[in-house]
mmCIF file of C-alpha atoms in Angstrom:
data_model
loop_
_atom_site.group_PDB
_atom_site.id
_atom_site.type_symbol
_atom_site.label_atom_id
_atom_site.label_comp_id
_atom_site.label_asym_id
_atom_site.label_seq_id
_atom_site.Cartn_x
_atom_site.Cartn_y
_atom_site.Cartn_z
ATOM 1 C CA MET O 1 11.206 -7.708 -131.923
ATOM 2 C CA ASP O 2 13.303 -10.174 -129.658
ATOM 3 C CA LYS O 3 12.145 -10.258 -126.174
ATOM 4 C CA THR O 4 15.831 -9.041 -125.042
ATOM 5 C CA LEU O 5 18.566 -7.127 -126.232
ATOM 6 C CA ALA O 6 21.646 -8.885 -126.706
ATOM 7 C CA TRP O 7 24.219 -7.560 -124.161
ATOM 8 C CA HIS O 8 26.603 -5.671 -126.510
ATOM 9 C CA GLU O 9 23.772 -3.820 -127.886
ATOM 10 C CA SER O 10 22.467 -3.223 -124.321
ATOM 11 C CA LEU O 11 25.759 -1.562 -123.786
ATOM 12 C CA GLU O 12 25.630 0.381 -126.921
ATOM 13 C CA LEU O 13 21.975 1.506 -126.082
ATOM 14 C CA HIS O 14 23.565 2.670 -122.767
ATOM 15 C CA GLU O 15 26.262 4.870 -124.254
ATOM 16 C CA ILE O 16 24.124 6.442 -126.609
ATOM 17 C CA THR O 17 21.418 7.083 -124.343
ATOM 18 C CA ALA O 18 23.523 8.806 -121.959
ATOM 19 C CA PHE O 19 25.829 10.576 -124.160
ATOM 20 C CA ASN O 20 22.412 12.128 -125.955
ATOM 21 C CA SER O 21 20.979 13.008 -122.472
ATOM 22 C CA ILE O 22 23.556 14.826 -121.389
ATOM 23 C CA GLY O 23 23.970 16.794 -124.784
ATOM 24 C CA LEU O 24 20.155 17.499 -124.775
ATOM 25 C CA MET O 25 20.442 19.053 -121.216
ATOM 26 C CA LYS O 26 23.495 20.917 -122.369
ATOM 27 C CA LEU O 27 21.369 22.379 -125.453
ATOM 28 C CA LYS O 28 18.426 23.213 -123.280
ATOM 29 C CA THR O 29 20.387 24.930 -120.803
ATOM 30 C CA THR O 30 22.118 26.788 -123.294
ATOM 31 C CA LEU O 31 19.450 27.733 -125.511
ATOM 32 C CA PRO O 32 17.944 30.863 -123.207
ATOM 33 C CA LYS O 33 21.718 32.427 -123.517
ATOM 34 C CA ILE O 34 21.641 32.400 -127.278
ATOM 35 C CA LYS O 35 20.759 35.922 -129.109
ATOM 36 C CA SER O 36 21.053 35.086 -132.580
ATOM 37 C CA GLN O 37 17.619 33.926 -134.067
ATOM 38 C CA GLU O 38 19.175 31.721 -136.577
ATOM 39 C CA LEU O 39 21.471 29.872 -134.225
ATOM 40 C CA LYS O 40 18.229 29.695 -131.741
ATOM 41 C CA ALA O 41 16.541 28.094 -134.471
ATOM 42 C CA LEU O 42 19.119 25.579 -134.868
ATOM 43 C CA TYR O 43 19.173 24.784 -131.189
ATOM 44 C CA GLN O 44 15.812 24.183 -130.836
ATOM 45 C CA ASN O 45 15.561 21.845 -133.900
ATOM 46 C CA ALA O 46 18.466 19.775 -132.612
ATOM 47 C CA ILE O 47 16.467 19.689 -129.120
ATOM 48 C CA LYS O 48 13.543 18.493 -131.003
ATOM 49 C CA LEU O 49 15.730 15.792 -132.937
ATOM 50 C CA MET O 50 17.411 14.423 -129.878
ATOM 51 C CA GLU O 51 13.987 14.329 -127.853
ATOM 52 C CA ALA O 52 12.432 12.258 -130.379
ATOM 53 C CA GLY O 53 15.678 10.344 -130.535
ATOM 54 C CA LEU O 54 15.600 9.595 -127.113
ATOM 55 C CA GLU O 55 11.992 8.672 -126.895
ATOM 56 C CA GLU O 56 12.685 6.124 -129.421
ATOM 57 C CA LEU O 57 15.728 4.495 -127.648
ATOM 58 C CA LEU O 58 13.809 4.747 -124.326
ATOM 59 C CA ALA O 59 11.379 2.348 -126.034
ATOM 60 C CA PHE O 60 13.821 -0.213 -126.022
ATOM 61 C CA TYR O 61 14.953 -0.259 -122.226
ATOM 62 C CA PRO O 62 12.122 -2.590 -121.265
ATOM 63 C CA LEU O 63 14.317 -5.064 -123.049
ATOM 64 C CA THR O 64 17.317 -4.488 -120.634
ATOM 65 C CA PRO O 65 17.428 -5.189 -117.150
ATOM 66 C CA ARG O 66 15.969 -2.891 -114.566
ATOM 67 C CA GLU O 67 15.560 -2.405 -111.087
ATOM 68 C CA GLU O 68 13.147 -0.457 -108.635
ATOM 69 C CA GLU O 69 12.953 3.345 -108.558
ATOM 70 C CA GLU O 70 16.125 4.619 -106.805
ATOM 71 C CA GLU O 71 16.321 8.180 -105.251
ATOM 72 C CA ARG O 72 16.934 11.162 -107.724
ATOM 73 C CA LYS O 73 19.918 12.764 -108.376
ATOM 74 C CA GLN O 74 20.046 16.692 -108.964
ATOM 75 C CA VAL O 75 19.991 17.431 -112.602
ATOM 76 C CA ASP O 76 22.827 19.863 -112.423
ATOM 77 C CA GLU O 77 25.475 17.668 -110.682
ATOM 78 C CA THR O 78 24.538 14.653 -113.099
ATOM 79 C CA LEU O 79 24.701 17.173 -116.189
ATOM 80 C CA PHE O 80 27.959 18.234 -115.027
ATOM 81 C CA GLN O 81 29.629 14.995 -114.211
ATOM 82 C CA GLY O 82 28.521 13.450 -117.516
ATOM 83 C CA ASP O 83 29.125 16.297 -119.472
ATOM 84 C CA LEU O 84 32.931 16.103 -118.376
ATOM 85 C CA LEU O 85 32.904 12.610 -118.866
ATOM 86 C CA VAL O 86 31.567 12.907 -122.469
ATOM 87 C CA LEU O 87 34.026 15.530 -123.295
ATOM 88 C CA SER O 88 36.750 13.399 -122.153
ATOM 89 C CA LYS O 89 35.910 10.582 -124.027
ATOM 90 C CA THR O 90 35.399 12.360 -127.034
ATOM 91 C CA ALA O 91 38.765 13.990 -126.677
ATOM 92 C CA VAL O 92 40.569 10.298 -126.756
ATOM 93 C CA ARG O 93 38.662 9.462 -129.417
ATOM 94 C CA ASN O 94 39.535 13.062 -131.175
ATOM 95 C CA TYR O 95 43.293 12.462 -130.097
ATOM 96 C CA SER O 96 43.504 9.131 -131.498
ATOM 97 C CA ILE O 97 41.837 9.777 -134.932
ATOM 98 C CA ALA O 98 44.258 12.966 -135.052
ATOM 99 C CA ILE O 99 47.571 10.792 -134.216
ATOM 100 C CA THR O 100 46.553 8.287 -137.156
ATOM 101 C CA GLU O 101 46.446 11.666 -139.645
ATOM 102 C CA THR O 102 49.908 12.876 -138.332
ATOM 103 C CA ALA O 103 52.908 12.448 -140.095
ATOM 104 C CA THR O 104 55.189 14.663 -138.312
ATOM 105 C CA PRO O 105 57.082 13.310 -135.227
ATOM 106 C CA ALA O 106 57.022 16.118 -133.098
ATOM 107 C CA LEU O 107 53.316 17.017 -133.292
ATOM 108 C CA LYS O 108 52.647 13.335 -133.044
ATOM 109 C CA LYS O 109 54.628 13.396 -129.615
ATOM 110 C CA VAL O 110 52.732 15.756 -128.471
ATOM 111 C CA LEU O 111 49.450 14.234 -129.168
ATOM 112 C CA VAL O 112 50.238 11.360 -127.824
ATOM 113 C CA ASN O 113 51.237 12.825 -124.420
ATOM 114 C CA GLN O 114 47.739 14.907 -124.607
ATOM 115 C CA LEU O 115 45.942 11.437 -125.482
ATOM 116 C CA ASN O 116 47.370 9.844 -122.351
ATOM 117 C CA LYS O 117 46.554 12.802 -120.377
ATOM 118 C CA MET O 118 42.959 12.613 -121.649
ATOM 119 C CA ILE O 119 42.786 8.980 -120.934
ATOM 120 C CA GLN O 120 43.637 9.632 -117.326
ATOM 121 C CA LEU O 121 41.311 12.453 -117.016
ATOM 122 C CA HIS O 122 38.580 10.166 -118.275
ATOM 123 C CA ASP O 123 39.382 7.398 -115.601
ATOM 124 C CA ASP O 124 39.352 10.126 -113.034
ATOM 125 C CA VAL O 125 35.960 11.532 -114.066
ATOM 126 C CA PHE O 126 34.912 7.730 -114.379
ATOM 127 C CA GLN O 127 36.064 6.721 -111.000
ATOM 128 C CA PHE O 128 34.566 9.847 -109.604
ATOM 129 C CA MET O 129 31.103 9.162 -111.073
ATOM 130 C CA TYR O 130 31.412 5.351 -110.318
ATOM 131 C CA LYS O 131 32.186 6.359 -106.305
ATOM 132 C CA GLN O 132 28.917 8.957 -106.379
ATOM 133 C CA GLY O 133 26.591 6.190 -107.787
ATOM 134 C CA ASN O 134 26.084 7.932 -111.288
ATOM 135 C CA TYR O 135 27.853 5.436 -113.300
ATOM 136 C CA PRO O 136 27.100 1.913 -112.009
ATOM 137 C CA ALA O 137 29.317 0.166 -114.669
ATOM 138 C CA TYR O 138 29.528 -3.151 -112.891
ATOM 139 C CA ASP O 139 25.890 -3.485 -112.362
ATOM 140 C CA LEU O 140 23.822 -3.088 -115.637
ATOM 141 C CA LYS O 141 20.056 -3.121 -113.950
ATOM 142 C CA LYS O 142 21.522 0.248 -112.206
ATOM 143 C CA LEU O 143 23.263 1.421 -115.326
ATOM 144 C CA PHE O 144 20.091 0.847 -117.576
ATOM 145 C CA LYS O 145 17.856 2.270 -114.948
ATOM 146 C CA HIS O 146 20.328 5.144 -114.388
ATOM 147 C CA ASP O 147 19.984 5.747 -118.507
ATOM 148 C CA MET O 148 16.205 5.824 -117.826
ATOM 149 C CA GLU O 149 16.212 8.222 -115.433
ATOM 150 C CA LEU O 150 18.882 10.704 -117.078
ATOM 151 C CA ALA O 151 16.848 10.426 -120.535
ATOM 152 C CA LYS O 152 13.856 11.274 -118.504
ATOM 153 C CA LYS O 153 15.239 14.210 -116.917
ATOM 154 C CA ALA O 154 16.644 15.705 -120.031
ATOM 155 C CA LEU O 155 13.216 15.377 -121.684
ATOM 156 C CA SER O 156 11.448 16.981 -118.983
ATOM 157 C CA LEU O 157 13.561 19.919 -118.840
#
């Protein structure tokens, strides 16, 4: 393994770690509400897989820029912010794909309009998180540090 990650792969590592951390927190907080034993078993398996995946990803973080410990944020607030960001980002991707598969002009127009609204929502959520210090997009050291803290929170729930 090289001594450092390339910038582009470091950013991809950030994206997938943040996505998985938020997803893991969501799974863990939802699990107690599930009644079906079969669905509960699927959730438990997903949690196990995501925990193992995060542990593997965290092993690469020493190869990215890091800073000293910062104050920890409240788990719920971080979860809610990140969940909304991931939801809006995924919506943008889904709308984009749907548009490329749509032949009916009226439907395409509706999807494009909704895509633009989701892009704006994503930007609004990002700007909010940035102002709150929960998405330091312009400071890679803080961004990677935040990812590690978020993943550790998800693993400790």
